[in-house]
């Protein structure tokens, strides 16, 4: 690598998103100007950023950020554990698959967000309801990717282990899970977005804090700059959470990233 | 009726070595949703201790089924299989398997991949490290012990697979078209390598292939199977001197044998 390689590469990585951001702001301003929207209907990007800076420096937003991200993190972790557990069970047991596959698909056909008002009745105000909806929303994308990948392991590899007397559990842990890791990471990546969505929706319905609550609250008082500030925070959280999962993927499935790099160098 | 039409191409040489693998009257039919698919039909043959026996046949003659039967992963519906005198009723640990694809674990180093059967048996892998390194030396991959499979070429990966098949010191090595996925040049080198490895370890080998030159080059005996369901059509002894080399392939006896086997294949392909 050349001496100037690192900074240049970094600059190249930042330039794209920065340009996209600039274009979005420009389009936003153009829309506001062309449509002749009032500030209460559509604030300018400057006002939204000002509200955001104000909310962050005054400390008013932090509890909201904390409760949304908290609900997302807990719900996501719990949902992922359940989904991986169920996927593993179904992957090794044909009986479990026969009994559980239809209920799981039926459950997947329900838009999870439709359960929000019911969860409010069952769980009430607060973070519990958000966490629950996040768990439900995360389950399927993680489950289905994990299940397909755990099942799709090279049968020869399974035979090799079986021929050595390995049982289902050893094969599950030593072969199926590592082989499935890449696709499991894909499911985890998709689920991040579902988790944020579920948390915000539940906050619309039942929360007393959180970014969804902030949006709901701000719009009832026509404080649209605050609503936009919260939306910007949500977008940032989504980007941050996704890149965390992607970063984890590079570490977990290191051989895949390296293989791609080797191929690119070879090309 | 076709069986009766083909007598053995060469009389079987009486061997002093005891029988290692005995396959007697073995039949197996797969039950699937679309009906019954017979894979093997009353197949009988022996593999002598330390012998290199190839199974040659068209695609879908039940060759891979045969390997699963010999390793105890499948049970025959009729007939019996004995390994070192004992009936095979469950997966056998004194058998090593090498597949058509290297089927290595991409997250493990070459050394760790060789140790996979030891771990799969639930044994302590650290005790096998010395042997693993020794086997890597045998397949000429010792310098790559710490590398990952994706850093190796296809031929090298397949050699890791062979070392893995030998790690638990099995008496019988089952190989399922191990060179089929390699390019022609690598294949020839690998044939040579396998002969050297076999001669230095003294294992019995059951080698599945659909390459006639490969079978002639490597084998003491070649079994020719019919298309599905697999039946034994010919059993041919190859008594060319060892070690065989590139020159052996130009030997008139080699050429004649290969051509006779090819004719047998052509006859098989003709509609009855």
XYZ file of C-alpha atoms in Angstrom:
539
model
C 0.000 0.000 0.000
C 1.247 3.517 -0.779
C 2.012 6.056 1.953
C -1.017 8.184 1.116
C -3.267 5.131 0.718
C -4.986 5.149 4.078
C -6.190 8.798 4.199
C -7.209 8.665 0.580
C -9.188 5.500 1.107
C -10.875 6.984 4.166
C -11.696 10.157 2.236
C -13.162 8.074 -0.560
C -15.334 6.182 1.916
C -16.656 9.372 3.486
C -17.094 11.322 0.267
C -20.004 9.196 -0.987
C -22.234 9.455 2.081
C -21.368 13.180 2.445
C -22.390 13.886 -1.135
C -25.639 11.942 -0.628
C -26.307 13.938 2.531
C -25.704 17.218 0.713
C -28.007 16.214 -2.129
C -30.736 15.231 0.336
C -30.502 18.593 2.067
C -30.608 20.384 -1.287
C -33.651 18.385 -2.435
C -35.316 19.045 0.910
C -34.816 22.802 0.545
C -35.946 22.759 -3.066
C -39.122 20.890 -2.098
C -39.885 23.353 0.672
C -39.276 26.328 -1.635
C -41.169 24.927 -4.635
C -44.110 23.757 -2.567
C -44.196 26.935 -0.539
C -44.559 24.909 2.661
C -44.742 26.714 5.968
C -42.251 25.881 8.696
C -44.878 24.067 10.757
C -45.646 21.783 7.841
C -42.146 21.233 6.546
C -39.264 22.860 8.358
C -35.998 23.448 6.493
C -33.036 21.170 7.107
C -31.357 24.061 8.969
C -34.207 24.260 11.469
C -34.210 20.506 11.984
C -30.467 20.468 12.607
C -30.810 23.452 14.962
C -33.525 21.616 16.920
C -31.308 18.532 16.996
C -28.280 20.476 18.276
C -30.430 22.187 20.864
C -32.009 18.942 22.070
C -28.656 17.215 22.328
C -26.826 20.032 24.117
C -29.672 20.722 26.526
C -29.803 17.012 27.291
C -33.534 16.836 26.528
C -33.138 14.108 23.859
C -30.789 11.762 25.647
C -33.399 9.908 27.766
C -35.439 9.368 24.591
C -32.441 8.078 22.702
C -31.591 5.871 25.669
C -35.005 4.286 25.968
C -35.410 3.622 22.231
C -31.953 2.140 21.836
C -32.357 0.245 25.102
C -35.608 -1.349 23.945
C -34.049 -2.132 20.578
C -30.922 -3.680 22.105
C -32.746 -5.837 24.649
C -35.530 -6.888 22.285
C -33.057 -7.625 19.509
C -30.834 -9.744 21.733
C -33.750 -11.717 23.179
C -35.390 -12.101 19.761
C -32.145 -13.299 18.211
C -31.559 -15.874 20.944
C -35.079 -17.273 20.615
C -34.902 -17.294 16.817
C -31.521 -19.063 16.758
C -32.682 -21.581 19.350
C -35.863 -22.426 17.444
C -33.962 -22.577 14.139
C -31.434 -24.989 15.653
C -34.199 -27.192 17.067
C -36.038 -27.337 13.752
C -32.841 -27.914 11.791
C -31.909 -31.057 13.709
C -35.348 -32.469 14.465
C -37.798 -33.396 11.741
C -40.469 -33.887 14.413
C -40.018 -30.352 15.705
C -40.209 -29.078 12.147
C -43.482 -30.926 11.527
C -45.077 -29.404 14.601
C -43.679 -25.888 14.565
C -43.193 -24.863 10.953
C -46.868 -24.126 10.192
C -47.460 -22.084 13.379
C -44.292 -20.114 12.668
C -45.341 -19.298 9.125
C -48.839 -18.392 10.329
C -47.289 -16.098 12.906
C -45.079 -14.534 10.258
C -48.194 -13.711 8.187
C -49.421 -11.357 10.906
C -48.045 -7.838 10.544
C -46.340 -7.590 13.931
C -47.110 -3.887 14.136
C -50.820 -4.740 14.254
C -50.146 -6.301 17.640
C -49.019 -2.925 19.067
C -52.381 -1.813 20.518
C -52.931 -5.279 22.016
C -49.508 -5.226 23.609
C -50.460 -1.901 25.140
C -53.421 -3.616 26.780
C -51.356 -6.583 27.919
C -48.083 -4.974 28.916
C -49.130 -1.344 29.473
C -47.060 1.797 29.337
C -43.303 1.737 29.216
C -40.403 -0.108 27.780
C -41.753 -3.634 28.327
C -44.211 -3.298 25.456
C -41.539 -1.922 23.125
C -39.157 -4.717 23.995
C -41.889 -7.296 23.366
C -42.758 -5.916 19.953
C -39.071 -5.737 19.019
C -38.667 -9.412 19.981
C -41.640 -10.363 17.791
C -40.454 -8.244 14.868
C -36.872 -9.586 14.969
C -37.808 -13.225 15.239
C -38.700 -14.204 11.702
C -35.874 -12.704 9.617
C -33.303 -14.166 11.993
C -35.116 -17.487 12.273
C -35.682 -18.080 8.589
C -32.120 -17.260 7.545
C -30.667 -19.374 10.326
C -32.995 -22.305 9.631
C -32.270 -22.427 5.908
C -28.523 -22.134 6.474
C -28.419 -24.701 9.285
C -30.296 -27.121 7.053
C -28.246 -26.367 3.953
C -24.945 -27.691 5.263
C -22.986 -29.913 2.848
C -24.283 -33.449 3.555
C -20.782 -34.847 3.020
C -19.527 -32.786 5.925
C -22.319 -34.156 8.093
C -21.458 -37.683 6.909
C -17.820 -37.149 7.790
C -18.791 -36.264 11.356
C -21.357 -39.049 11.577
C -18.814 -41.570 10.331
C -16.636 -40.536 13.274
C -19.508 -41.191 15.657
C -20.440 -37.529 16.270
C -23.990 -36.928 17.510
C -26.503 -34.280 16.458
C -25.461 -31.758 19.090
C -21.784 -31.939 18.221
C -22.613 -31.634 14.516
C -24.880 -28.678 15.280
C -22.201 -26.811 17.187
C -19.106 -27.854 15.262
C -20.454 -27.842 11.707
C -23.918 -26.386 11.261
C -23.579 -23.144 13.188
C -20.159 -22.119 11.821
C -21.212 -23.016 8.276
C -24.435 -21.067 8.690
C -22.718 -18.073 10.285
C -22.668 -15.987 7.145
C -26.364 -16.301 6.436
C -27.205 -15.914 10.119
C -25.382 -12.591 9.990
C -27.536 -11.613 7.014
C -30.666 -12.310 9.056
C -29.270 -10.313 11.959
C -28.572 -7.402 9.624
C -32.099 -7.402 8.221
C -33.576 -7.649 11.713
C -31.884 -4.438 12.872
C -34.227 -2.381 10.722
C -37.275 -4.333 11.902
C -36.201 -3.797 15.495
C -36.010 -0.013 15.153
C -39.322 0.084 13.326
C -41.052 -1.973 16.005
C -39.629 0.124 18.823
C -40.802 3.387 17.278
C -44.271 2.075 16.468
C -44.733 0.794 20.014
C -43.599 4.158 21.332
C -46.289 5.838 19.247
C -48.845 3.669 20.996
C -47.805 3.286 24.560
C -44.554 4.913 25.557
C -43.776 7.775 27.851
C -40.332 8.257 26.387
C -38.330 7.270 23.333
C -37.804 8.758 19.903
C -41.196 7.531 18.703
C -42.807 9.209 21.680
C -40.812 12.373 20.896
C -42.137 12.428 17.324
C -45.701 11.785 18.485
C -45.467 14.470 21.134
C -43.828 17.068 18.893
C -46.332 16.687 16.067
C -49.325 17.204 18.390
C -47.869 20.611 19.225
C -46.873 21.269 15.583
C -43.234 21.300 16.655
C -42.140 19.745 13.387
C -38.434 20.658 13.679
C -38.251 18.431 16.782
C -40.049 15.620 14.930
C -37.501 15.898 12.145
C -34.656 15.959 14.640
C -35.971 12.689 16.079
C -36.259 11.210 12.595
C -32.644 12.184 11.890
C -31.635 10.477 15.142
C -33.516 7.328 14.093
C -31.803 7.309 10.720
C -28.423 7.705 12.426
C -29.253 4.872 14.852
C -30.171 2.645 11.930
C -26.905 3.370 10.149
C -24.905 2.875 13.333
C -26.619 -0.398 14.298
C -26.305 -1.814 10.787
C -22.625 -0.991 10.595
C -22.111 -2.603 13.997
C -23.635 -5.828 12.681
C -21.629 -5.572 9.473
C -18.486 -5.047 11.500
C -19.331 -8.104 13.569
C -19.788 -10.034 10.342
C -16.264 -9.213 9.171
C -14.936 -10.671 12.411
C -17.253 -13.665 12.708
C -17.092 -14.795 9.082
C -13.505 -13.660 8.577
C -12.765 -16.294 5.942
C -15.417 -14.890 3.625
C -14.171 -11.335 3.686
C -10.619 -12.532 3.176
C -11.616 -14.773 0.317
C -13.317 -11.845 -1.403
C -10.240 -9.687 -0.881
C -7.946 -12.366 -2.269
C -10.133 -12.669 -5.330
C -10.189 -8.942 -5.867
C -6.410 -8.773 -5.669
C -6.171 -11.685 -8.057
C -8.462 -10.028 -10.591
C -28.840 -61.472 -18.521
C -26.182 -58.865 -19.223
C -24.193 -60.210 -16.290
C -23.995 -63.623 -17.880
C -22.866 -62.133 -21.163
C -19.769 -60.587 -19.626
C -17.289 -63.021 -18.259
C -14.310 -61.647 -16.418
C -11.823 -59.959 -18.695
C -8.938 -61.507 -16.802
C -8.784 -64.371 -14.348
C -8.535 -63.127 -10.778
C -5.087 -63.611 -9.289
C -5.234 -65.546 -6.046
C -3.979 -63.286 -3.308
C -2.209 -64.214 -0.124
C -3.485 -61.170 1.766
C -6.606 -61.724 3.905
C -9.907 -60.105 3.002
C -10.345 -56.668 4.516
C -13.681 -55.538 3.166
C -16.217 -58.100 2.125
C -19.325 -57.053 0.222
C -21.652 -60.012 -0.321
C -24.909 -59.943 -2.271
C -25.623 -56.367 -1.275
C -28.766 -54.702 -2.607
C -30.139 -51.299 -1.745
C -33.205 -49.468 -3.012
C -33.976 -45.856 -2.196
C -37.581 -45.105 -1.327
C -38.575 -41.701 -2.584
C -41.818 -39.870 -3.195
C -41.558 -40.683 -6.883
C -41.169 -44.359 -6.212
C -38.452 -46.890 -5.578
C -35.040 -46.262 -7.048
C -32.832 -49.336 -6.983
C -29.218 -48.255 -6.411
C -27.313 -51.521 -6.006
C -28.310 -55.007 -7.099
C -26.740 -58.113 -5.529
C -23.255 -56.659 -5.528
C -20.416 -58.862 -4.321
C -16.684 -58.234 -4.134
C -13.760 -58.315 -1.729
C -10.986 -55.885 -0.987
C -7.831 -57.639 0.199
C -5.770 -56.221 3.027
C -3.616 -53.382 1.686
C -5.086 -53.589 -1.823
C -6.037 -50.685 -4.013
C -9.415 -51.434 -5.560
C -11.223 -49.066 -7.905
C -14.907 -49.013 -8.655
C -15.485 -47.825 -12.183
C -18.921 -47.065 -13.474
C -21.150 -44.576 -15.257
C -22.825 -41.775 -13.323
C -25.634 -42.987 -11.144
C -24.448 -46.566 -10.775
C -24.659 -46.335 -7.003
C -20.954 -45.728 -6.439
C -21.484 -43.204 -3.679
C -24.082 -45.467 -2.091
C -21.425 -48.134 -1.958
C -19.134 -45.841 0.037
C -21.872 -45.037 2.510
C -22.523 -48.728 2.952
C -18.854 -49.527 3.464
C -18.494 -46.797 6.080
C -21.644 -47.887 7.905
C -23.557 -44.660 7.196
C -26.176 -46.731 5.379
C -27.382 -50.286 5.991
C -27.971 -52.614 3.035
C -31.504 -53.935 2.511
C -30.120 -57.318 1.587
C -26.740 -58.953 1.739
C -23.926 -58.277 4.178
C -20.857 -56.157 4.576
C -17.935 -57.175 6.743
C -14.950 -55.105 7.632
C -11.948 -56.920 9.088
C -14.250 -59.878 9.694
C -16.879 -57.918 11.641
C -20.293 -57.030 10.229
C -20.709 -53.297 9.566
C -23.837 -52.205 11.434
C -23.012 -48.627 12.471
C -20.558 -45.885 11.415
C -17.055 -47.331 11.630
C -14.127 -45.375 12.967
C -11.530 -47.562 11.279
C -12.589 -46.076 7.951
C -11.354 -42.819 6.444
C -13.382 -40.919 3.855
C -12.210 -38.558 1.099
C -14.881 -36.780 -0.938
C -15.040 -35.404 -4.446
C -14.964 -31.888 -3.048
C -12.363 -31.140 -0.375
C -15.241 -30.238 2.056
C -12.885 -28.429 4.397
C -14.057 -26.124 7.152
C -13.213 -22.582 5.984
C -12.856 -21.232 9.525
C -10.213 -23.755 10.509
C -6.546 -23.791 9.570
C -5.144 -26.600 7.436
C -3.784 -28.306 10.558
C -7.101 -27.987 12.380
C -8.929 -29.360 9.341
C -6.748 -32.447 9.360
C -7.675 -32.907 13.028
C -11.445 -32.724 12.376
C -12.115 -36.509 12.625
C -10.292 -36.620 15.978
C -12.488 -33.829 17.324
C -15.603 -35.364 15.795
C -14.825 -38.492 17.796
C -14.720 -36.348 20.898
C -11.055 -37.111 21.466
C -8.352 -34.719 22.559
C -6.980 -33.146 19.389
C -3.702 -32.003 20.933
C -2.523 -35.613 21.002
C -3.055 -35.820 17.240
C -1.066 -32.714 16.325
C 2.197 -34.559 15.781
C 0.522 -37.066 13.540
C -1.331 -34.315 11.678
C 1.953 -32.558 10.939
C 3.451 -35.856 9.844
C 0.540 -36.400 7.436
C 0.867 -32.848 6.132
C 4.495 -33.676 5.448
C 3.313 -36.802 3.625
C 1.003 -34.773 1.382
C 3.715 -32.094 1.071
C 1.728 -29.365 2.773
C 3.632 -28.962 6.017
C 4.535 -25.301 5.309
C 0.818 -24.532 4.979
C -0.274 -25.954 8.333
C -1.245 -22.517 9.650
C -2.946 -21.339 6.452
C -6.665 -21.309 5.798
C -8.240 -23.445 3.056
C -9.163 -20.445 0.887
C -5.465 -19.629 0.613
C -4.798 -23.007 -1.050
C -5.319 -24.227 -4.608
C -7.891 -26.931 -5.384
C -5.256 -29.664 -5.585
C -3.746 -28.591 -2.275
C -7.161 -28.544 -0.623
C -7.814 -32.058 -1.867
C -4.489 -33.173 -0.372
C -5.614 -31.721 2.960
C -8.731 -33.861 2.543
C -6.564 -36.952 2.062
C -4.485 -36.139 5.153
C -7.739 -35.681 7.082
C -8.951 -39.066 5.861
C -5.828 -40.677 7.295
C -5.582 -38.825 10.634
C -7.261 -41.456 12.803
C -5.141 -44.163 11.181
C -8.028 -45.999 9.497
C -7.229 -49.365 7.982
C -9.473 -48.649 5.006
C -9.605 -45.451 2.996
C -12.781 -44.768 1.006
C -12.338 -42.248 -1.791
C -15.292 -40.865 -3.748
C -13.953 -39.485 -7.052
C -11.418 -37.405 -5.154
C -9.824 -35.912 -8.259
C -12.934 -35.370 -10.366
C -13.119 -31.671 -9.548
C -9.476 -30.980 -10.417
C -7.993 -29.836 -13.710
C -6.207 -32.413 -15.896
C -2.660 -31.407 -14.936
C -3.366 -31.418 -11.214
C -5.138 -34.746 -11.599
C -2.049 -36.457 -12.973
C 0.112 -35.106 -10.186
C -2.466 -36.196 -7.640
C -2.604 -39.725 -9.079
C 1.124 -39.934 -8.559
C 0.853 -38.494 -5.062
C -1.891 -40.902 -4.078
C 0.110 -43.885 -5.309
C 3.099 -42.719 -3.250
C 0.916 -42.127 -0.150
C -0.794 -45.488 -0.544
C 2.511 -47.325 -1.011
C 3.993 -45.675 2.061
C 0.989 -46.248 4.358
C -0.136 -49.722 3.302
C -3.840 -48.891 3.693
C -6.560 -50.710 1.824
C -8.238 -48.291 -0.564
C -11.665 -48.401 -2.167
C -11.435 -45.782 -4.876
C -14.475 -44.604 -6.795
C -13.895 -43.017 -10.164
C -15.269 -42.693 -13.643
C -11.863 -42.136 -15.199
C -10.468 -45.240 -16.878
C -6.798 -44.116 -16.956
C -7.028 -43.121 -13.308
C -8.385 -46.534 -12.367
C -5.749 -48.433 -14.373
C -2.918 -46.268 -13.108
C -3.773 -46.666 -9.431
C -5.466 -50.015 -8.959
C -4.606 -53.585 -8.134
C -8.087 -54.447 -9.213
C -10.861 -52.651 -11.056
C -14.532 -53.412 -10.536
C -16.787 -52.300 -13.374
C -20.386 -51.574 -12.376
C -23.418 -51.368 -14.622
C -25.679 -48.313 -14.799
C -28.268 -48.045 -12.038
C -28.957 -50.345 -10.358
C -25.259 -51.038 -9.952
C -24.290 -54.649 -10.621
C -20.805 -56.058 -10.964
C -20.041 -56.495 -14.658
C -16.303 -57.125 -14.592
C -13.550 -57.603 -12.104
C -10.188 -56.846 -13.684
C -6.793 -57.351 -12.067
C -4.065 -54.897 -12.964
C -0.628 -56.421 -12.504
C 1.478 -53.615 -13.927
C 4.637 -53.129 -11.852
C 4.823 -50.439 -9.172
C 5.536 -47.675 -8.784
C 3.714 -46.742 -11.929
C 4.854 -43.610 -13.697
C 3.973 -41.453 -16.679
C 5.857 -44.022 -18.790
C 3.546 -46.751 -17.526
C 0.696 -44.975 -19.270
C 2.468 -45.603 -22.577
C 3.067 -49.278 -21.722
C 1.236 -51.500 -24.263
C -0.353 -53.467 -21.418
C -1.683 -50.252 -19.898
C -3.033 -49.097 -23.241
C -4.602 -52.490 -24.001
C -6.299 -52.666 -20.612
C -7.614 -49.116 -20.834
C -8.970 -49.784 -24.283
C -10.675 -53.021 -23.179
C -12.317 -51.191 -20.315
C -13.426 -48.483 -22.683
C -14.995 -51.093 -24.941
C -16.826 -52.526 -21.971
C -18.205 -49.040 -21.311
C -19.287 -48.620 -24.904
C -21.030 -52.003 -24.845
C -22.796 -50.936 -21.651
C -24.024 -47.713 -23.237
C -25.577 -49.562 -26.189
C -29.263 -50.292 -25.788
C -29.926 -53.957 -25.051
